[in-house]
Amino acid sequence: MTLRVGAHTSIAGGVHNAVEEQREYSGNCGQIFSHSPQVWQDPNIDDENATQFREKSTDNGIHPWVIHSSYLVNLCTPKDDLREKSIDSMQTEVDAADLLDIEYVNVHLGAHTGAGVEQGLDNAASALDALDIPDGVTVLVESDAGSGTKLGGDFEHLAAVLDRSEQDLDVCLDTAHAFAAGYDLSTATGVEETITEFDDVVGLEHLACVHLNDSKHECGTNKDEHAHIGEGRIGEAGMRAFVNHEAIRDVPLVLETPTENGKSFAWNIERVAELRA
């Protein structure tokens, strides 16, 4: 079983540069934004850059890739204008993934902002159903830290959207988000219980990707701030148990760890490799 671990890399200067950056970190899978995630903007990827990205990824054995959707997307929103913008933005993302031969597009469900949990989940499922998703591209619903009216903190939210949508969806589990939402991953027992619950509620067959991040905050605080692998509140014991769990061993691990204290993505990727038995 090959360890698939990589980082979120930049497309500055052209999307093909993300592959070169991934190589510098010794990653063999990865994630990108197709544009700035803080503005409503369409991807600006020309055919030449797309060809370079595809060829370099293949030549260097870097796969799979994930496109992370804009932070502005809110699938749960009851507001018609924001809903339409979110659907339009997601359509450009799945089309960009198709152009780049990227397998996954990752998205947070967003916040129901007072509409209620059930209505928010219905809104998310129907927004996803409005997409024309190309063959070979799968949308991943990401687990959330669960603050405020944001949905996706409970595994039941993820399962509900997968059940209510007509699309063939899968899930990206973020370890820092799950921990913040109350799933204790800091011990081998906690990891086993969390993965068992995920399987019971969502189904491990839907776990397509993991955002592997430690957490700067305690379990159940709903605070989303990532830490270096093994150096946060999940800690070394929890991370070791997680990356070595049989259900995780073939799942690609994408890091969104910070660059601070002299430690970068390269350090964190090496750390994951060390923890993997």
mmCIF file of C-alpha atoms in Angstrom:
data_model
loop_
_atom_site.group_PDB
_atom_site.id
_atom_site.type_symbol
_atom_site.label_atom_id
_atom_site.label_comp_id
_atom_site.label_asym_id
_atom_site.label_seq_id
_atom_site.Cartn_x
_atom_site.Cartn_y
_atom_site.Cartn_z
ATOM 1 C CA MET A 1 0.000 0.000 0.000
ATOM 2 C CA THR A 2 1.585 3.259 -1.158
ATOM 3 C CA LEU A 3 1.428 6.212 1.204
ATOM 4 C CA ARG A 4 -0.291 9.039 -0.661
ATOM 5 C CA VAL A 5 0.490 12.302 1.106
ATOM 6 C CA GLY A 6 0.890 15.826 -0.229
ATOM 7 C CA ALA A 7 0.109 19.446 0.413
ATOM 8 C CA HIS A 8 -2.050 22.315 -0.737
ATOM 9 C CA THR A 9 0.155 24.068 -3.296
ATOM 10 C CA SER A 10 0.023 27.367 -5.172
ATOM 11 C CA ILE A 11 -0.833 27.927 -8.833
ATOM 12 C CA ALA A 12 0.945 31.301 -8.927
ATOM 13 C CA GLY A 13 2.534 31.759 -12.349
ATOM 14 C CA GLY A 14 0.467 28.950 -13.835
ATOM 15 C CA VAL A 15 -1.273 25.858 -12.555
ATOM 16 C CA HIS A 16 1.621 23.651 -13.692
ATOM 17 C CA ASN A 17 3.801 25.282 -11.032
ATOM 18 C CA ALA A 18 1.755 23.474 -8.371
ATOM 19 C CA VAL A 19 3.354 20.241 -9.534
ATOM 20 C CA GLU A 20 6.872 21.629 -9.162
ATOM 21 C CA GLU A 21 6.044 22.901 -5.682
ATOM 22 C CA GLN A 22 4.620 19.508 -4.724
ATOM 23 C CA ARG A 23 7.858 17.862 -5.848
ATOM 24 C CA GLU A 24 9.836 20.236 -3.613
ATOM 25 C CA TYR A 25 7.817 18.999 -0.631
ATOM 26 C CA SER A 26 8.228 15.322 -1.684
ATOM 27 C CA GLY A 27 4.449 15.044 -1.983
ATOM 28 C CA ASN A 28 2.777 12.549 -4.303
ATOM 29 C CA CYS A 29 -0.797 13.914 -4.223
ATOM 30 C CA GLY A 30 -2.136 17.393 -3.590
ATOM 31 C CA GLN A 31 -4.677 20.171 -3.604
ATOM 32 C CA ILE A 32 -5.008 23.569 -5.263
ATOM 33 C CA PHE A 33 -7.305 26.542 -5.510
ATOM 34 C CA SER A 34 -8.168 27.247 -9.144
ATOM 35 C CA HIS A 35 -8.258 30.980 -8.296
ATOM 36 C CA SER A 36 -8.205 33.231 -5.241
ATOM 37 C CA PRO A 37 -10.636 31.631 -2.765
ATOM 38 C CA GLN A 38 -11.709 34.953 -1.233
ATOM 39 C CA VAL A 39 -13.329 36.495 -4.305
ATOM 40 C CA TRP A 40 -15.951 35.489 -6.855
ATOM 41 C CA GLN A 41 -13.707 34.658 -9.782
ATOM 42 C CA ASP A 42 -13.597 32.109 -12.581
ATOM 43 C CA PRO A 43 -10.525 29.907 -13.009
ATOM 44 C CA ASN A 44 -8.019 31.354 -15.470
ATOM 45 C CA ILE A 45 -6.398 28.221 -16.874
ATOM 46 C CA ASP A 46 -5.372 28.131 -20.515
ATOM 47 C CA ASP A 47 -4.950 24.963 -22.554
ATOM 48 C CA GLU A 48 -1.149 25.132 -22.545
ATOM 49 C CA ASN A 49 -0.955 25.379 -18.754
ATOM 50 C CA ALA A 50 -3.518 22.607 -18.389
ATOM 51 C CA THR A 51 -1.475 20.334 -20.663
ATOM 52 C CA GLN A 52 1.681 21.048 -18.675
ATOM 53 C CA PHE A 53 -0.127 20.310 -15.422
ATOM 54 C CA ARG A 54 -1.483 17.010 -16.683
ATOM 55 C CA GLU A 55 1.837 15.892 -18.183
ATOM 56 C CA LYS A 56 3.943 16.900 -15.180
ATOM 57 C CA SER A 57 1.550 15.216 -12.760
ATOM 58 C CA THR A 58 1.696 12.009 -14.778
ATOM 59 C CA ASP A 59 5.468 12.113 -15.259
ATOM 60 C CA ASN A 60 6.045 12.611 -11.534
ATOM 61 C CA GLY A 61 3.389 10.184 -10.309
ATOM 62 C CA ILE A 62 1.504 12.863 -8.409
ATOM 63 C CA HIS A 63 -2.147 11.877 -7.983
ATOM 64 C CA PRO A 64 -4.859 12.372 -7.080
ATOM 65 C CA TRP A 65 -5.302 16.126 -7.053
ATOM 66 C CA VAL A 66 -8.156 18.008 -5.412
ATOM 67 C CA ILE A 67 -9.527 21.444 -6.283
ATOM 68 C CA HIS A 68 -10.727 23.221 -3.154
ATOM 69 C CA SER A 69 -13.712 25.434 -3.890
ATOM 70 C CA SER A 70 -13.974 29.123 -3.029
ATOM 71 C CA TYR A 71 -14.453 30.078 0.613
ATOM 72 C CA LEU A 72 -17.423 32.190 -0.503
ATOM 73 C CA VAL A 73 -19.477 29.196 -1.663
ATOM 74 C CA ASN A 74 -22.424 28.500 0.642
ATOM 75 C CA LEU A 75 -24.519 25.548 -0.477
ATOM 76 C CA CYS A 76 -26.808 25.718 2.570
ATOM 77 C CA THR A 77 -27.810 29.347 2.165
ATOM 78 C CA PRO A 78 -31.499 30.338 1.954
ATOM 79 C CA LYS A 79 -30.524 33.482 -0.015
ATOM 80 C CA ASP A 80 -31.282 33.138 -3.725
ATOM 81 C CA ASP A 81 -28.477 35.388 -4.951
ATOM 82 C CA LEU A 82 -25.791 33.668 -2.877
ATOM 83 C CA ARG A 83 -27.156 30.277 -3.873
ATOM 84 C CA GLU A 84 -26.874 31.118 -7.583
ATOM 85 C CA LYS A 85 -23.357 32.477 -7.166
ATOM 86 C CA SER A 86 -22.391 29.339 -5.269
ATOM 87 C CA ILE A 87 -23.794 27.030 -7.941
ATOM 88 C CA ASP A 88 -22.116 29.025 -10.723
ATOM 89 C CA SER A 89 -18.798 28.967 -8.872
ATOM 90 C CA MET A 90 -19.007 25.218 -8.283
ATOM 91 C CA GLN A 91 -19.776 24.620 -11.944
ATOM 92 C CA THR A 92 -16.590 26.446 -12.961
ATOM 93 C CA GLU A 93 -14.648 24.322 -10.473
ATOM 94 C CA VAL A 94 -15.872 20.965 -11.755
ATOM 95 C CA ASP A 95 -15.239 22.144 -15.327
ATOM 96 C CA ALA A 96 -11.699 23.180 -14.358
ATOM 97 C CA ALA A 97 -11.182 19.776 -12.776
ATOM 98 C CA ASP A 98 -12.273 18.145 -16.013
ATOM 99 C CA LEU A 99 -9.806 20.272 -18.003
ATOM 100 C CA LEU A 100 -6.956 19.353 -15.665
ATOM 101 C CA ASP A 101 -7.876 15.676 -15.270
ATOM 102 C CA ILE A 102 -8.345 16.326 -11.551
ATOM 103 C CA GLU A 103 -10.463 13.704 -9.869
ATOM 104 C CA TYR A 104 -11.987 15.676 -6.985
ATOM 105 C CA VAL A 105 -13.541 19.042 -6.152
ATOM 106 C CA ASN A 106 -13.839 19.673 -2.427
ATOM 107 C CA VAL A 107 -16.514 21.915 -0.873
ATOM 108 C CA HIS A 108 -17.802 22.911 2.548
ATOM 109 C CA LEU A 109 -21.578 22.764 2.984
ATOM 110 C CA GLY A 110 -21.674 26.292 4.394
ATOM 111 C CA ALA A 111 -24.070 27.844 6.908
ATOM 112 C CA HIS A 112 -27.856 27.758 7.041
ATOM 113 C CA THR A 113 -27.885 31.272 8.622
ATOM 114 C CA GLY A 114 -31.179 30.726 10.410
ATOM 115 C CA ALA A 115 -32.998 28.542 7.910
ATOM 116 C CA GLY A 116 -32.532 25.525 10.180
ATOM 117 C CA VAL A 117 -30.467 22.372 9.870
ATOM 118 C CA GLU A 118 -32.904 20.348 7.768
ATOM 119 C CA GLN A 119 -33.611 23.179 5.347
ATOM 120 C CA GLY A 120 -29.893 23.892 5.084
ATOM 121 C CA LEU A 121 -29.170 20.272 4.226
ATOM 122 C CA ASP A 122 -31.963 20.286 1.640
ATOM 123 C CA ASN A 123 -30.553 23.486 0.166
ATOM 124 C CA ALA A 124 -27.080 21.948 -0.101
ATOM 125 C CA ALA A 125 -28.312 18.768 -1.762
ATOM 126 C CA SER A 126 -30.421 20.639 -4.302
ATOM 127 C CA ALA A 127 -27.583 23.074 -5.076
ATOM 128 C CA LEU A 128 -25.290 20.140 -5.812
ATOM 129 C CA ASP A 129 -28.019 18.583 -7.953
ATOM 130 C CA ALA A 130 -27.993 21.737 -10.097
ATOM 131 C CA LEU A 131 -24.420 20.987 -11.217
ATOM 132 C CA ASP A 132 -23.476 19.311 -14.478
ATOM 133 C CA ILE A 133 -20.556 17.288 -13.155
ATOM 134 C CA PRO A 134 -18.300 15.861 -15.881
ATOM 135 C CA ASP A 135 -17.537 12.162 -15.988
ATOM 136 C CA GLY A 136 -14.398 11.417 -14.015
ATOM 137 C CA VAL A 137 -14.959 14.261 -11.533
ATOM 138 C CA THR A 138 -16.405 13.706 -8.061
ATOM 139 C CA VAL A 139 -17.527 16.411 -5.637
ATOM 140 C CA LEU A 140 -16.361 15.813 -2.076
ATOM 141 C CA VAL A 141 -18.343 17.241 0.826
ATOM 142 C CA GLU A 142 -15.902 18.242 3.561
ATOM 143 C CA SER A 143 -16.414 17.760 7.274
ATOM 144 C CA ASP A 144 -16.565 21.034 9.200
ATOM 145 C CA ALA A 145 -15.581 22.330 12.625
ATOM 146 C CA GLY A 146 -19.241 23.171 13.178
ATOM 147 C CA SER A 147 -19.178 26.729 14.520
ATOM 148 C CA GLY A 148 -22.312 28.891 14.429
ATOM 149 C CA THR A 149 -24.848 27.696 11.872
ATOM 150 C CA LYS A 150 -22.255 25.927 9.699
ATOM 151 C CA LEU A 151 -23.215 22.400 8.744
ATOM 152 C CA GLY A 152 -20.962 19.414 8.250
ATOM 153 C CA GLY A 153 -19.642 19.168 11.789
ATOM 154 C CA ASP A 154 -21.799 16.119 12.468
ATOM 155 C CA PHE A 155 -21.287 13.022 10.359
ATOM 156 C CA GLU A 156 -25.081 12.876 10.087
ATOM 157 C CA HIS A 157 -24.993 16.121 8.066
ATOM 158 C CA LEU A 158 -22.607 14.598 5.533
ATOM 159 C CA ALA A 159 -24.678 11.427 5.291
ATOM 160 C CA ALA A 160 -27.883 13.423 4.815
ATOM 161 C CA VAL A 161 -26.502 15.385 1.860
ATOM 162 C CA LEU A 162 -25.157 12.241 0.218
ATOM 163 C CA ASP A 163 -28.539 10.597 0.712
ATOM 164 C CA ARG A 164 -30.647 13.530 -0.474
ATOM 165 C CA SER A 165 -28.567 14.447 -3.518
ATOM 166 C CA GLU A 166 -28.974 12.707 -6.852
ATOM 167 C CA GLN A 167 -25.245 13.206 -7.549
ATOM 168 C CA ASP A 168 -22.614 10.555 -6.887
ATOM 169 C CA LEU A 169 -20.869 12.344 -4.013
ATOM 170 C CA ASP A 170 -18.110 11.359 -1.617
ATOM 171 C CA VAL A 171 -16.556 12.870 1.510
ATOM 172 C CA CYS A 172 -13.333 14.570 2.550
ATOM 173 C CA LEU A 173 -12.709 14.131 6.269
ATOM 174 C CA ASP A 174 -10.672 16.909 7.865
ATOM 175 C CA THR A 175 -9.048 15.649 11.061
ATOM 176 C CA ALA A 176 -8.731 19.094 12.672
ATOM 177 C CA HIS A 177 -12.357 19.905 11.824
ATOM 178 C CA ALA A 178 -13.643 16.578 13.112
ATOM 179 C CA PHE A 179 -11.661 17.041 16.337
ATOM 180 C CA ALA A 180 -13.018 20.575 16.769
ATOM 181 C CA ALA A 181 -16.531 19.249 16.156
ATOM 182 C CA GLY A 182 -16.199 16.775 19.029
ATOM 183 C CA TYR A 183 -14.735 13.602 17.519
ATOM 184 C CA ASP A 184 -11.765 12.753 19.741
ATOM 185 C CA LEU A 185 -8.826 11.629 17.592
ATOM 186 C CA SER A 186 -6.154 12.101 20.261
ATOM 187 C CA THR A 187 -5.945 8.422 21.280
ATOM 188 C CA ALA A 188 -5.972 5.083 19.492
ATOM 189 C CA THR A 189 -9.315 4.321 21.129
ATOM 190 C CA GLY A 190 -10.757 7.644 20.007
ATOM 191 C CA VAL A 191 -9.538 7.093 16.458
ATOM 192 C CA GLU A 192 -11.142 3.648 16.361
ATOM 193 C CA GLU A 193 -14.428 4.974 17.731
ATOM 194 C CA THR A 194 -14.489 7.908 15.303
ATOM 195 C CA ILE A 195 -13.747 5.804 12.235
ATOM 196 C CA THR A 196 -16.321 3.231 13.321
ATOM 197 C CA GLU A 197 -18.913 5.975 13.727
ATOM 198 C CA PHE A 198 -18.037 7.431 10.332
ATOM 199 C CA ASP A 199 -18.493 4.006 8.780
ATOM 200 C CA ASP A 200 -21.825 3.477 10.550
ATOM 201 C CA VAL A 201 -23.214 6.909 9.631
ATOM 202 C CA VAL A 202 -21.640 7.793 6.281
ATOM 203 C CA GLY A 203 -19.878 4.655 5.069
ATOM 204 C CA LEU A 204 -16.150 4.240 4.556
ATOM 205 C CA GLU A 205 -16.810 3.583 0.874
ATOM 206 C CA HIS A 206 -17.502 7.330 0.632
ATOM 207 C CA LEU A 207 -14.209 8.412 2.238
ATOM 208 C CA ALA A 208 -12.230 9.565 -0.802
ATOM 209 C CA CYS A 209 -9.766 11.998 0.780
ATOM 210 C CA VAL A 210 -8.485 13.180 4.161
ATOM 211 C CA HIS A 211 -7.331 16.674 5.036
ATOM 212 C CA LEU A 212 -4.707 15.660 7.571
ATOM 213 C CA ASN A 213 -4.247 18.485 10.049
ATOM 214 C CA ASP A 214 -3.523 18.668 13.755
ATOM 215 C CA SER A 215 -5.500 21.161 15.851
ATOM 216 C CA LYS A 216 -4.356 24.099 17.967
ATOM 217 C CA HIS A 217 -7.539 23.851 20.045
ATOM 218 C CA GLU A 218 -9.169 21.254 22.251
ATOM 219 C CA CYS A 219 -11.699 18.672 21.108
ATOM 220 C CA GLY A 220 -15.246 19.989 20.824
ATOM 221 C CA THR A 221 -14.360 23.693 20.826
ATOM 222 C CA ASN A 222 -15.559 24.243 17.232
ATOM 223 C CA LYS A 223 -12.387 26.285 16.686
ATOM 224 C CA ASP A 224 -10.715 25.740 13.316
ATOM 225 C CA GLU A 225 -6.986 26.428 13.529
ATOM 226 C CA HIS A 226 -4.507 23.924 12.175
ATOM 227 C CA ALA A 227 -1.266 22.784 13.796
ATOM 228 C CA HIS A 228 1.777 20.819 12.652
ATOM 229 C CA ILE A 229 1.293 17.064 12.517
ATOM 230 C CA GLY A 230 1.680 15.575 15.992
ATOM 231 C CA GLU A 231 2.273 18.941 17.665
ATOM 232 C CA GLY A 232 -1.297 20.022 18.318
ATOM 233 C CA ARG A 233 -4.072 18.783 20.568
ATOM 234 C CA ILE A 234 -4.582 15.629 18.512
ATOM 235 C CA GLY A 235 -0.923 14.935 19.116
ATOM 236 C CA GLU A 236 1.539 12.278 18.073
ATOM 237 C CA ALA A 237 -0.351 9.294 19.508
ATOM 238 C CA GLY A 238 -3.585 10.257 17.773
ATOM 239 C CA MET A 239 -1.950 11.037 14.467
ATOM 240 C CA ARG A 240 0.042 7.821 14.524
ATOM 241 C CA ALA A 241 -3.101 5.789 15.217
ATOM 242 C CA PHE A 242 -5.024 7.614 12.500
ATOM 243 C CA VAL A 243 -2.531 7.304 9.638
ATOM 244 C CA ASN A 244 -1.955 3.636 10.443
ATOM 245 C CA HIS A 245 -5.614 2.684 10.721
ATOM 246 C CA GLU A 246 -6.527 0.037 8.166
ATOM 247 C CA ALA A 247 -9.428 2.156 6.850
ATOM 248 C CA ILE A 248 -7.096 5.096 6.143
ATOM 249 C CA ARG A 249 -4.041 3.406 4.685
ATOM 250 C CA ASP A 250 -5.140 3.719 1.038
ATOM 251 C CA VAL A 251 -6.844 7.116 1.358
ATOM 252 C CA PRO A 252 -4.894 10.141 0.018
ATOM 253 C CA LEU A 253 -3.802 12.532 2.769
ATOM 254 C CA VAL A 254 -3.667 16.241 1.914
ATOM 255 C CA LEU A 255 -1.995 18.599 4.377
ATOM 256 C CA GLU A 256 -3.195 22.129 5.129
ATOM 257 C CA THR A 257 -0.735 22.608 7.979
ATOM 258 C CA PRO A 258 0.737 26.033 8.796
ATOM 259 C CA THR A 259 4.127 27.355 7.770
ATOM 260 C CA GLU A 260 5.547 28.587 11.054
ATOM 261 C CA ASN A 261 8.233 27.875 13.654
ATOM 262 C CA GLY A 262 10.613 26.958 10.853
ATOM 263 C CA LYS A 263 8.409 24.085 9.710
ATOM 264 C CA SER A 264 6.852 23.867 6.260
ATOM 265 C CA PHE A 265 4.827 21.366 4.256
ATOM 266 C CA ALA A 266 8.012 19.392 3.595
ATOM 267 C CA TRP A 267 8.530 18.915 7.348
ATOM 268 C CA ASN A 268 4.938 17.789 7.828
ATOM 269 C CA ILE A 269 5.022 15.359 4.898
ATOM 270 C CA GLU A 270 8.201 13.819 6.312
ATOM 271 C CA ARG A 271 6.531 13.644 9.722
ATOM 272 C CA VAL A 272 3.584 11.695 8.292
ATOM 273 C CA ALA A 273 5.984 9.261 6.633
ATOM 274 C CA GLU A 274 7.764 8.765 9.974
ATOM 275 C CA LEU A 275 4.486 8.091 11.798
ATOM 276 C CA ARG A 276 3.350 5.582 9.203
ATOM 277 C CA ALA A 277 4.413 2.160 10.440
#
